[in-house]
XYZ file of C-alpha atoms in Angstrom:
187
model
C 318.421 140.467 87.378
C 316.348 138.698 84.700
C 313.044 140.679 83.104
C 311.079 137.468 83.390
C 311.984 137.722 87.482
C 310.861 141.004 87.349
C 307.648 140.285 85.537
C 306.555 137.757 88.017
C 306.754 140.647 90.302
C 304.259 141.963 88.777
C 305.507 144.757 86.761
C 304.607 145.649 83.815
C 306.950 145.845 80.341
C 307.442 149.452 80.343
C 308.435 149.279 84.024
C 310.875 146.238 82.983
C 312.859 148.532 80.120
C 313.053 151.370 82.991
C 314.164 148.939 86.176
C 316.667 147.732 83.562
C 317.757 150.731 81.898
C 318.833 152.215 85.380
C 320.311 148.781 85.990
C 321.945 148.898 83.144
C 323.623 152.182 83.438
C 324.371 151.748 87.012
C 326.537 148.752 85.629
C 328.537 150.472 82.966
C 329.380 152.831 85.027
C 330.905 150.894 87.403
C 332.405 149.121 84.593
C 334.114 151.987 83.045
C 335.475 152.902 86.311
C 337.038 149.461 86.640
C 338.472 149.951 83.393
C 340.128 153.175 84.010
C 341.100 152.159 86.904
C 342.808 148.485 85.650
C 344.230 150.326 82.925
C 346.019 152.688 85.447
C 347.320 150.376 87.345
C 349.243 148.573 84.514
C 350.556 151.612 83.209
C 351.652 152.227 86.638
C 353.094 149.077 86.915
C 354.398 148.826 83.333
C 356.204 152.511 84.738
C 357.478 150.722 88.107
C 359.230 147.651 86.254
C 360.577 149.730 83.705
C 362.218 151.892 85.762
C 363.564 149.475 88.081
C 365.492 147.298 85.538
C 366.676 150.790 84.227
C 367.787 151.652 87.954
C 369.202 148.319 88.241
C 371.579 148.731 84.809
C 372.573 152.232 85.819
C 373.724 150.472 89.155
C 375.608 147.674 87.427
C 377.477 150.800 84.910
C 377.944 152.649 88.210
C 382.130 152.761 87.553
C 382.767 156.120 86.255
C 380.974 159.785 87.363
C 380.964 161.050 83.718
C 379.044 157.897 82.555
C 376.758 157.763 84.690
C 375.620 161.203 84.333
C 374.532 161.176 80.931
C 373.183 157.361 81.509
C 371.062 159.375 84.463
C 370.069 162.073 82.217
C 368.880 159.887 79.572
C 366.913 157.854 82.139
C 365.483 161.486 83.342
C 364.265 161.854 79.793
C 363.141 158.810 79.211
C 360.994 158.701 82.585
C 359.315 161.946 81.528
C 358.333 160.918 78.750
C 357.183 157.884 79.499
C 355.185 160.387 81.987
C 353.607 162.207 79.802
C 352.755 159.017 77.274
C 350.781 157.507 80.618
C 348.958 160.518 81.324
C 347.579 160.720 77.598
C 347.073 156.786 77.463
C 345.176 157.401 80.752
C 342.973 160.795 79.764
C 342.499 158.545 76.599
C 341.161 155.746 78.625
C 338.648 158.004 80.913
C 337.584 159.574 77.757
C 336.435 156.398 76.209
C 335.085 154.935 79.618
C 333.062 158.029 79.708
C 331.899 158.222 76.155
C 330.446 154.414 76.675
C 328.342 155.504 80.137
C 327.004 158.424 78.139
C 326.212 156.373 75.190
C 324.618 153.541 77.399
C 322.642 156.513 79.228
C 320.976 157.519 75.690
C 319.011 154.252 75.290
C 321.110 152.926 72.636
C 320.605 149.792 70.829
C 323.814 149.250 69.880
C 326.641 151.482 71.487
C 329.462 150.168 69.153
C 327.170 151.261 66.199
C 326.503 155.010 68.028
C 330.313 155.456 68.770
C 330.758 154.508 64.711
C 328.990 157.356 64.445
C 330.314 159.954 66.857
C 332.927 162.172 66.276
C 335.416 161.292 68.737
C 337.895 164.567 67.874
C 335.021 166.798 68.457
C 334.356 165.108 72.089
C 337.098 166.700 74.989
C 336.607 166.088 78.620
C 336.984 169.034 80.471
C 338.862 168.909 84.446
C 335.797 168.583 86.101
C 334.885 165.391 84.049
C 332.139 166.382 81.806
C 332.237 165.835 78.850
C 331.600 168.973 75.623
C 330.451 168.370 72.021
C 328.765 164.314 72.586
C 325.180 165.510 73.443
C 324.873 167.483 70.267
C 325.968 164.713 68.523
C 323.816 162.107 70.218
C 320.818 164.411 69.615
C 321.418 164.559 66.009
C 321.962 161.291 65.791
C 318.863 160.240 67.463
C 316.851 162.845 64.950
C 319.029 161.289 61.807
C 319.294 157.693 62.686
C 316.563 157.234 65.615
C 316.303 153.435 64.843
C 319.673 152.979 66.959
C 317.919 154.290 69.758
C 314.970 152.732 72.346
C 312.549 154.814 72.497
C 309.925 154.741 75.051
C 306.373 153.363 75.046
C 303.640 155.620 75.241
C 300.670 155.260 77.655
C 297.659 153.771 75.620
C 295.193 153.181 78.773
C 293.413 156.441 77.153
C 292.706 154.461 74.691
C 289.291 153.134 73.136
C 287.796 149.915 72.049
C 285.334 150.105 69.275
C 282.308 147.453 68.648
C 279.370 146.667 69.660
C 278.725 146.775 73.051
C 275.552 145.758 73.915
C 276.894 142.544 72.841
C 273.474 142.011 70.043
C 273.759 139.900 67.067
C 274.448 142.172 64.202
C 273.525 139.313 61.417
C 270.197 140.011 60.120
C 270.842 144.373 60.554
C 273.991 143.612 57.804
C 271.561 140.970 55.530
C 268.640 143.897 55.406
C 271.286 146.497 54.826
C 272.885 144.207 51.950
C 269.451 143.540 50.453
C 268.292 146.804 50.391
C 271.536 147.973 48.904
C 270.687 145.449 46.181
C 267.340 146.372 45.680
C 265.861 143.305 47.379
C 262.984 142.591 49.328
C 264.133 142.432 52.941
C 262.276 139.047 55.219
């Protein structure tokens, strides 16, 4: 979707920056999700190989039960954590994926320059998936620095054309008032 297609349609600009706004954050949404998404499947599969060359050398040492216990309670530990370091990488991941759609949403001109600017220890996603503490800080920032931000066109059809409008030549009404100013006889 181009805005000069969308202008031969007959819209006009301020419709453009709206039809392209939504457009806009319809697609970073759906790229974030791809991006959490991607990046859980590679930790997942990161995970999988991992453990199966693990499973594989703890079949290969398989000779006595002793051994083989501690090598299985070492992998136990190291599968937890391993766990746990996924399920941060991953809340890390939604977090930022959510941070960019919200960012995007505000009209930004320049997200990377807005998330410079944010806070991002202040910013938690709760279970649900909202996010707490980013819309204070986006509304500051659009008081503070409101350049980084579009801000919308206001309606001018209210507004009024000064002139002349019967159209009459104004020439010799600005010569009389010149001469008379300078203490001339007017023709």
């Amino acid at each position: 979707m181009k805005r000069e297609e969308l202008r031969e349609m007959g819209l006009t600009d301020e419709q453009v920056n709206n039809v392209m706004g939504m457009h806009s954050a319809e697609m970073n949404d759906l790229h974030s999700k791809v991006n959490t998404i991607t990046g859980e499947r590679d930790q997942y599969k990161n995970e999988l190989d991992s453990n199966s060359s693990k499973l594989k050398d703890l079949q290969k040492n398989a000779k006595d039960n002793e051994a083989l216990q501690g090598q299985l309670n070492d992998l136990q530990q190291q599968f937890k954590q391993s766990q746990d370091e996924s399920a941060k990488k991953i809340a890390s991941l939604k977090l930022n994926s959510a941070v960019d759609v919200a960012i995007a949403g505000s009209n930004a001109r320049n997200g990377k320059a807005v998330r410079a600017l944010l806070d991002m220890d202040k910013i938690k996603m709760g279970d649900d998936g909202n996010l707490t503490g980013l819309d204070d800080q986006l509304s500051s920032l659009q008081e503070s620095d409101s350049y980084l931000f579009e801000t919308q066109s206001q309606n001018t059809s209210n507004s009024t054309i000064s002139g002349n409008p019967s159209g009459g030549n104004s020439d010799d009404d600005n010569r009389d008032a010149f001469r008379n100013a300078l203490g001339l006889k007017s023709n």
